[in-house]
GROMACS .gro file of N, CA and C in nm:
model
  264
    1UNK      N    1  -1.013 -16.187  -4.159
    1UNK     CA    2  -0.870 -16.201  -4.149
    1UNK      C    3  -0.809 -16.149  -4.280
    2UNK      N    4  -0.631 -16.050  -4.300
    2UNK     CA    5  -0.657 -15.990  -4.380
    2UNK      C    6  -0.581 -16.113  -4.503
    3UNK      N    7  -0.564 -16.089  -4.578
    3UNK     CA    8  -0.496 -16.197  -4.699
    3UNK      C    9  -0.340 -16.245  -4.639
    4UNK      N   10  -0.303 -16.135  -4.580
    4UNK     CA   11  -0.119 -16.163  -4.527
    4UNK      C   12  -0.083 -16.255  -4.432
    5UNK      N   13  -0.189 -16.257  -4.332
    5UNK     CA   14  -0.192 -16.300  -4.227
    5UNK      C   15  -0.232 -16.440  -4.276
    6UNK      N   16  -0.360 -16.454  -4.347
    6UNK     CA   17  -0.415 -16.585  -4.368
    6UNK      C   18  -0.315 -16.644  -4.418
    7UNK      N   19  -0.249 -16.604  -4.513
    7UNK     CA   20  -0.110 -16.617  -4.636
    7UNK      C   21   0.009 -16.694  -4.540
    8UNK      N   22   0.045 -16.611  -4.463
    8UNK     CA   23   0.175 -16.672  -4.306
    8UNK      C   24   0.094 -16.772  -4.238
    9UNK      N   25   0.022 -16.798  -4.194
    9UNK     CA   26  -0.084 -16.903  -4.145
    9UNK      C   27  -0.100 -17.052  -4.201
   10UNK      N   28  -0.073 -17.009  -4.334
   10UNK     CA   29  -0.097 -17.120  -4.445
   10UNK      C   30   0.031 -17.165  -4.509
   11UNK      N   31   0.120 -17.100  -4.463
   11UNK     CA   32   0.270 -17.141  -4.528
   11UNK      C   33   0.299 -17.249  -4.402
   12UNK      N   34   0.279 -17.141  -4.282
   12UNK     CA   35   0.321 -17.217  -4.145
   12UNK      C   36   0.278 -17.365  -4.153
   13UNK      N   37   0.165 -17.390  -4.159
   13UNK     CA   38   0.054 -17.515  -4.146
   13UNK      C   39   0.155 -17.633  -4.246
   14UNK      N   40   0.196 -17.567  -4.427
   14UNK     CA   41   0.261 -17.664  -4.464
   14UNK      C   42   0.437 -17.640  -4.450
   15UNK      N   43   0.471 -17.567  -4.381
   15UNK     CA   44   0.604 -17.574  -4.294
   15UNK      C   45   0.604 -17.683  -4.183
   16UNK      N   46   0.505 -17.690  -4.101
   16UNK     CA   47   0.515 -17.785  -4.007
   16UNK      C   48   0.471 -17.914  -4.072
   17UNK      N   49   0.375 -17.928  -4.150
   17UNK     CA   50   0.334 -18.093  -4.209
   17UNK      C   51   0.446 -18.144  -4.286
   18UNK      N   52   0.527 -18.065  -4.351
   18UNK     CA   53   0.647 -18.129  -4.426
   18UNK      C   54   0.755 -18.140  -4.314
   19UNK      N   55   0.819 -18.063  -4.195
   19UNK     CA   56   0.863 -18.071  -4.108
   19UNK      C   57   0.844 -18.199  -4.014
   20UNK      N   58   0.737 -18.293  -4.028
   20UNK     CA   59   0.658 -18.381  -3.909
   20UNK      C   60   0.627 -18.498  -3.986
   21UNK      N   61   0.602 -18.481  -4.170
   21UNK     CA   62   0.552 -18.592  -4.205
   21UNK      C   63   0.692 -18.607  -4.305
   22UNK      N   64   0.789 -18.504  -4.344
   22UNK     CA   65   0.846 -18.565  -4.415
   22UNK      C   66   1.000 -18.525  -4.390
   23UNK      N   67   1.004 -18.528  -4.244
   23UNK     CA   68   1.197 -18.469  -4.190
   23UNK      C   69   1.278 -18.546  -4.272
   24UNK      N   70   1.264 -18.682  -4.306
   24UNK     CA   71   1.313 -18.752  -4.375
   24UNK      C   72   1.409 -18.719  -4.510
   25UNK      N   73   1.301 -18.652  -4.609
   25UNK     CA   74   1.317 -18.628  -4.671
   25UNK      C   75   1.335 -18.484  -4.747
   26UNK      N   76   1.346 -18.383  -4.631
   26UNK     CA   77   1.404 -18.254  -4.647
   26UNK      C   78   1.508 -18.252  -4.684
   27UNK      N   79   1.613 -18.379  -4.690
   27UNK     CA   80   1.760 -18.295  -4.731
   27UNK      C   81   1.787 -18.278  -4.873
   28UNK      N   82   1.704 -18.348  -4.948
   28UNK     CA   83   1.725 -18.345  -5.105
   28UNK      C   84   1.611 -18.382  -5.195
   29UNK      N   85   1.595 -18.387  -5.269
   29UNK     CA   86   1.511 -18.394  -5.411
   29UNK      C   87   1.379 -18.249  -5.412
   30UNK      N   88   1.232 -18.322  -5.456
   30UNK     CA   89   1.149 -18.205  -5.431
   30UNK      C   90   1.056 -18.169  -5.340
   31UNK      N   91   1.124 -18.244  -5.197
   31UNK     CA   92   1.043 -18.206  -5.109
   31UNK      C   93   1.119 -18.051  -5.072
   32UNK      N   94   1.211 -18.101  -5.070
   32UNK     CA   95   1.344 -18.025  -5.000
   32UNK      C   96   1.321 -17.896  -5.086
   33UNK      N   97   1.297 -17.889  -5.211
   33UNK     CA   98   1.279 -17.781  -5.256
   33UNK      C   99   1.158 -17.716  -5.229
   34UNK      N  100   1.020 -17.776  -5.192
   34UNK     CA  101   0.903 -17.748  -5.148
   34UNK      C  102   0.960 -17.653  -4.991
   35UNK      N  103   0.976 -17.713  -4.959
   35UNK     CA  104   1.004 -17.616  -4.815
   35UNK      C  105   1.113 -17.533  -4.801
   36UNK      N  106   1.225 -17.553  -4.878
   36UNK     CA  107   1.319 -17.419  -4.924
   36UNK      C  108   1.237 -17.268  -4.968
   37UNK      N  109   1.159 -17.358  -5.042
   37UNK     CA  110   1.045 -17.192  -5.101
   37UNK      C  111   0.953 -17.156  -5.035
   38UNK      N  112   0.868 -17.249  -4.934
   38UNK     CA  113   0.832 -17.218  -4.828
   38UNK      C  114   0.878 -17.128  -4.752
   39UNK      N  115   1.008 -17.145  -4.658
   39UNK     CA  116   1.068 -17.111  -4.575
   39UNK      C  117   1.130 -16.966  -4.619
   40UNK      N  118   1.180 -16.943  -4.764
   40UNK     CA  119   1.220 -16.783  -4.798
   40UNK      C  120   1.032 -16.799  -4.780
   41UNK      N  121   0.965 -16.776  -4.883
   41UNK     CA  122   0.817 -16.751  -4.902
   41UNK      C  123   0.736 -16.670  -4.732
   42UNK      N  124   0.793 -16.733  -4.618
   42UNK     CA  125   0.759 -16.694  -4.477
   42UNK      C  126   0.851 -16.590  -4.465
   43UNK      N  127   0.995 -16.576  -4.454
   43UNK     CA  128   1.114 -16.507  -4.447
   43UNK      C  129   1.079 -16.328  -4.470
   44UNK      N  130   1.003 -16.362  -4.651
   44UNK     CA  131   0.969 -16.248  -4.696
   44UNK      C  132   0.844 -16.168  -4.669
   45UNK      N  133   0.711 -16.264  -4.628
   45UNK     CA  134   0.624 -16.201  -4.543
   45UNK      C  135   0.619 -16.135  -4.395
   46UNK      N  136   0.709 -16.214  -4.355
   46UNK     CA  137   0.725 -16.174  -4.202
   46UNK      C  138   0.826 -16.074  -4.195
   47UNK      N  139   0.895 -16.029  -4.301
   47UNK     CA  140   1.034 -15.911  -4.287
   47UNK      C  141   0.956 -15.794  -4.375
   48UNK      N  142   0.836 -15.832  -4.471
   48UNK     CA  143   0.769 -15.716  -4.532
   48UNK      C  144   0.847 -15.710  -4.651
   49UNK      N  145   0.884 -15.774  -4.762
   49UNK     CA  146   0.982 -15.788  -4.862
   49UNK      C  147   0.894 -15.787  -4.958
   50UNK      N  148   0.953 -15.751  -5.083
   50UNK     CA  149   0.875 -15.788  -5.186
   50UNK      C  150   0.825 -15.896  -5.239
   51UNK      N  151   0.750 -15.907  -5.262
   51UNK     CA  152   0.669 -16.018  -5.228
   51UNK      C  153   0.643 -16.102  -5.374
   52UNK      N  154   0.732 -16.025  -5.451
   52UNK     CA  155   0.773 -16.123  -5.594
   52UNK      C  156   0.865 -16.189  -5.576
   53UNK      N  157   0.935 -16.188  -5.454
   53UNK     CA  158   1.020 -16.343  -5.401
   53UNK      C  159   0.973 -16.456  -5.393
   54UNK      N  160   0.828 -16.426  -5.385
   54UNK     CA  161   0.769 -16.566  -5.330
   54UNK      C  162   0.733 -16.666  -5.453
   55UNK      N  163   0.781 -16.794  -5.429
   55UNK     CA  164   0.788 -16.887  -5.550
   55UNK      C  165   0.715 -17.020  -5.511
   56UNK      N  166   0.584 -16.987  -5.488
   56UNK     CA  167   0.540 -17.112  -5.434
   56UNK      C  168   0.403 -17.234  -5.503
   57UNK      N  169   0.374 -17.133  -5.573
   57UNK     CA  170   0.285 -17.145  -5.734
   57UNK      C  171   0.374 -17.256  -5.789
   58UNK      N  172   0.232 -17.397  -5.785
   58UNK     CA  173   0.294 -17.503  -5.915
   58UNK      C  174   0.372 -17.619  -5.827
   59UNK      N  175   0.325 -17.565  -5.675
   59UNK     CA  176   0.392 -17.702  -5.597
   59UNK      C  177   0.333 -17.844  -5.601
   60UNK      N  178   0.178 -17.780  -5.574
   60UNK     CA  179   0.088 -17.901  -5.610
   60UNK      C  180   0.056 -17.975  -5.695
   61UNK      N  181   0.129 -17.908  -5.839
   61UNK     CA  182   0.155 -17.999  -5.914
   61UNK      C  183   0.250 -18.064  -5.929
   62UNK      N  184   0.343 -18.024  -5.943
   62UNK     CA  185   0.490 -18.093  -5.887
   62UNK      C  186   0.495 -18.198  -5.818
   63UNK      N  187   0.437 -18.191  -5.701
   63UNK     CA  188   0.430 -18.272  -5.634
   63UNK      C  189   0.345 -18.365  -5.637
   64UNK      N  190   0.255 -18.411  -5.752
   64UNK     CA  191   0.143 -18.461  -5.814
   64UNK      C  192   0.199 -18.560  -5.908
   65UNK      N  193   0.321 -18.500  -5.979
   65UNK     CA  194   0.391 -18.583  -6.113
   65UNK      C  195   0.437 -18.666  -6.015
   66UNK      N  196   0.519 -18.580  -5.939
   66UNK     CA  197   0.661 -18.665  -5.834
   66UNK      C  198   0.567 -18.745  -5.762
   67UNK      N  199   0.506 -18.768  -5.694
   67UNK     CA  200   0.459 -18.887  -5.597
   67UNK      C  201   0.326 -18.933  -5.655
   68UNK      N  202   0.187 -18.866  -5.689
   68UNK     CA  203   0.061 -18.959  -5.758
   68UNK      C  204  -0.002 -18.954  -5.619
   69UNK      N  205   0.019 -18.919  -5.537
   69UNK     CA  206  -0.038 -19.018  -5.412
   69UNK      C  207  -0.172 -18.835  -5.367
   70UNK      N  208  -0.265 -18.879  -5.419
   70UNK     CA  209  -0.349 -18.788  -5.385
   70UNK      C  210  -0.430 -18.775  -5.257
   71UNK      N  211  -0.390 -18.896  -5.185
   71UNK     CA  212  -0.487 -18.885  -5.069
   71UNK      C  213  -0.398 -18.820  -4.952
   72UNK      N  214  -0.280 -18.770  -4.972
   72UNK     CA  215  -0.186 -18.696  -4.858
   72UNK      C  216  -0.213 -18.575  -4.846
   73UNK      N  217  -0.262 -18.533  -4.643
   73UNK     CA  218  -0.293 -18.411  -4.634
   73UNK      C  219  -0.176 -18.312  -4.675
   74UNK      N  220  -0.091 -18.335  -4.696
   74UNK     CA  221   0.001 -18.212  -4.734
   74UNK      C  222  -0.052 -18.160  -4.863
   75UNK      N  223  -0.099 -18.208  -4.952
   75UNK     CA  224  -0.105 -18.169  -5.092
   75UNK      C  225  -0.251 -18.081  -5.063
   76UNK      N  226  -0.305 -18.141  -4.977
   76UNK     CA  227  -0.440 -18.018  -4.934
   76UNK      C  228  -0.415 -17.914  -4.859
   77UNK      N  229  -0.325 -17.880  -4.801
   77UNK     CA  230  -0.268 -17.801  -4.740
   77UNK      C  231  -0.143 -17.678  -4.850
   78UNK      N  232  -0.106 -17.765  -4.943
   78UNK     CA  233  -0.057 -17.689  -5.047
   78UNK      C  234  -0.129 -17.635  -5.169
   79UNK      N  235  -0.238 -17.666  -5.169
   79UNK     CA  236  -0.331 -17.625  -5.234
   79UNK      C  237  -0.425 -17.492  -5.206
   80UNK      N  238  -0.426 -17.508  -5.079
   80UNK     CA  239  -0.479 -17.389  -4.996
   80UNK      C  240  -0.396 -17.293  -5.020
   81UNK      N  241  -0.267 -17.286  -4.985
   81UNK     CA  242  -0.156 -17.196  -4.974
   81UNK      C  243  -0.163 -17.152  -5.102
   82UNK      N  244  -0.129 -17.191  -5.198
   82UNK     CA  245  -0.177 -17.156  -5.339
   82UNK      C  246  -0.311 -17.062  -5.375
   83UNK      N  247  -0.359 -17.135  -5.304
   83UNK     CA  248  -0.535 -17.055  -5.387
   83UNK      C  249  -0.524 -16.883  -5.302
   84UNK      N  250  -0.423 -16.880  -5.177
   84UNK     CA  251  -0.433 -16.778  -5.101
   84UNK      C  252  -0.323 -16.652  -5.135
   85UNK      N  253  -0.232 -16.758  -5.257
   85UNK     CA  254  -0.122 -16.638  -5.287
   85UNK      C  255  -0.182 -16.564  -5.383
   86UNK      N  256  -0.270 -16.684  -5.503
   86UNK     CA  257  -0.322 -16.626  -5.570
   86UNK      C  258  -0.409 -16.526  -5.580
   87UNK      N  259  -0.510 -16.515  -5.487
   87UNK     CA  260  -0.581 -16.404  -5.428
   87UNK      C  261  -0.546 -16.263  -5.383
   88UNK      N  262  -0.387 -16.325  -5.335
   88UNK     CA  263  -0.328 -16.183  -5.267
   88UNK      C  264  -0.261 -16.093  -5.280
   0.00000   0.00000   0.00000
């Protein structure tokens, strides 16, 4: 599978887990910003954009200070997404 594809695959996966585990809390603080950069981050793969839009590096930590709570699949799922931008 080539890196782009895996890359949209892996945004999608934590587009929908923050969508399902945390609708709640999309309208403000740093979730809301987690899936704002997500959502351009997909925008720009799927339209073929330059791809120095994408700002998604440093979520998993972020989101590490902000909550502590290490046993939530989202943060494994953002971790992936990460290790796959980095690669690509």
């Amino acid at each position: 599978m080539d890196k782009k594809k895996q890359l949209i695959d892996q945004i999608k996966a934590v587009i929908n887990k923050l969508e399902e585990e945390c609708a709640k809390d999309l309208n403000s603080g740093f979730l809301q910003l987690i899936y704002t950069r997500y959502k351009k981050a997909l925008e720009i793969l799927e339209n073929d954009k330059d791809i120095k839009g994408i700002n998604i590096l440093g979520g998993v930590r972020a989101y590490m200070d902000s909550y502590n709570d290490y046993q939530n699949p989202l943060l494994g799922e953002l971790h992936k997404a990460e290790k796959i931008m980095k690669e690509f």
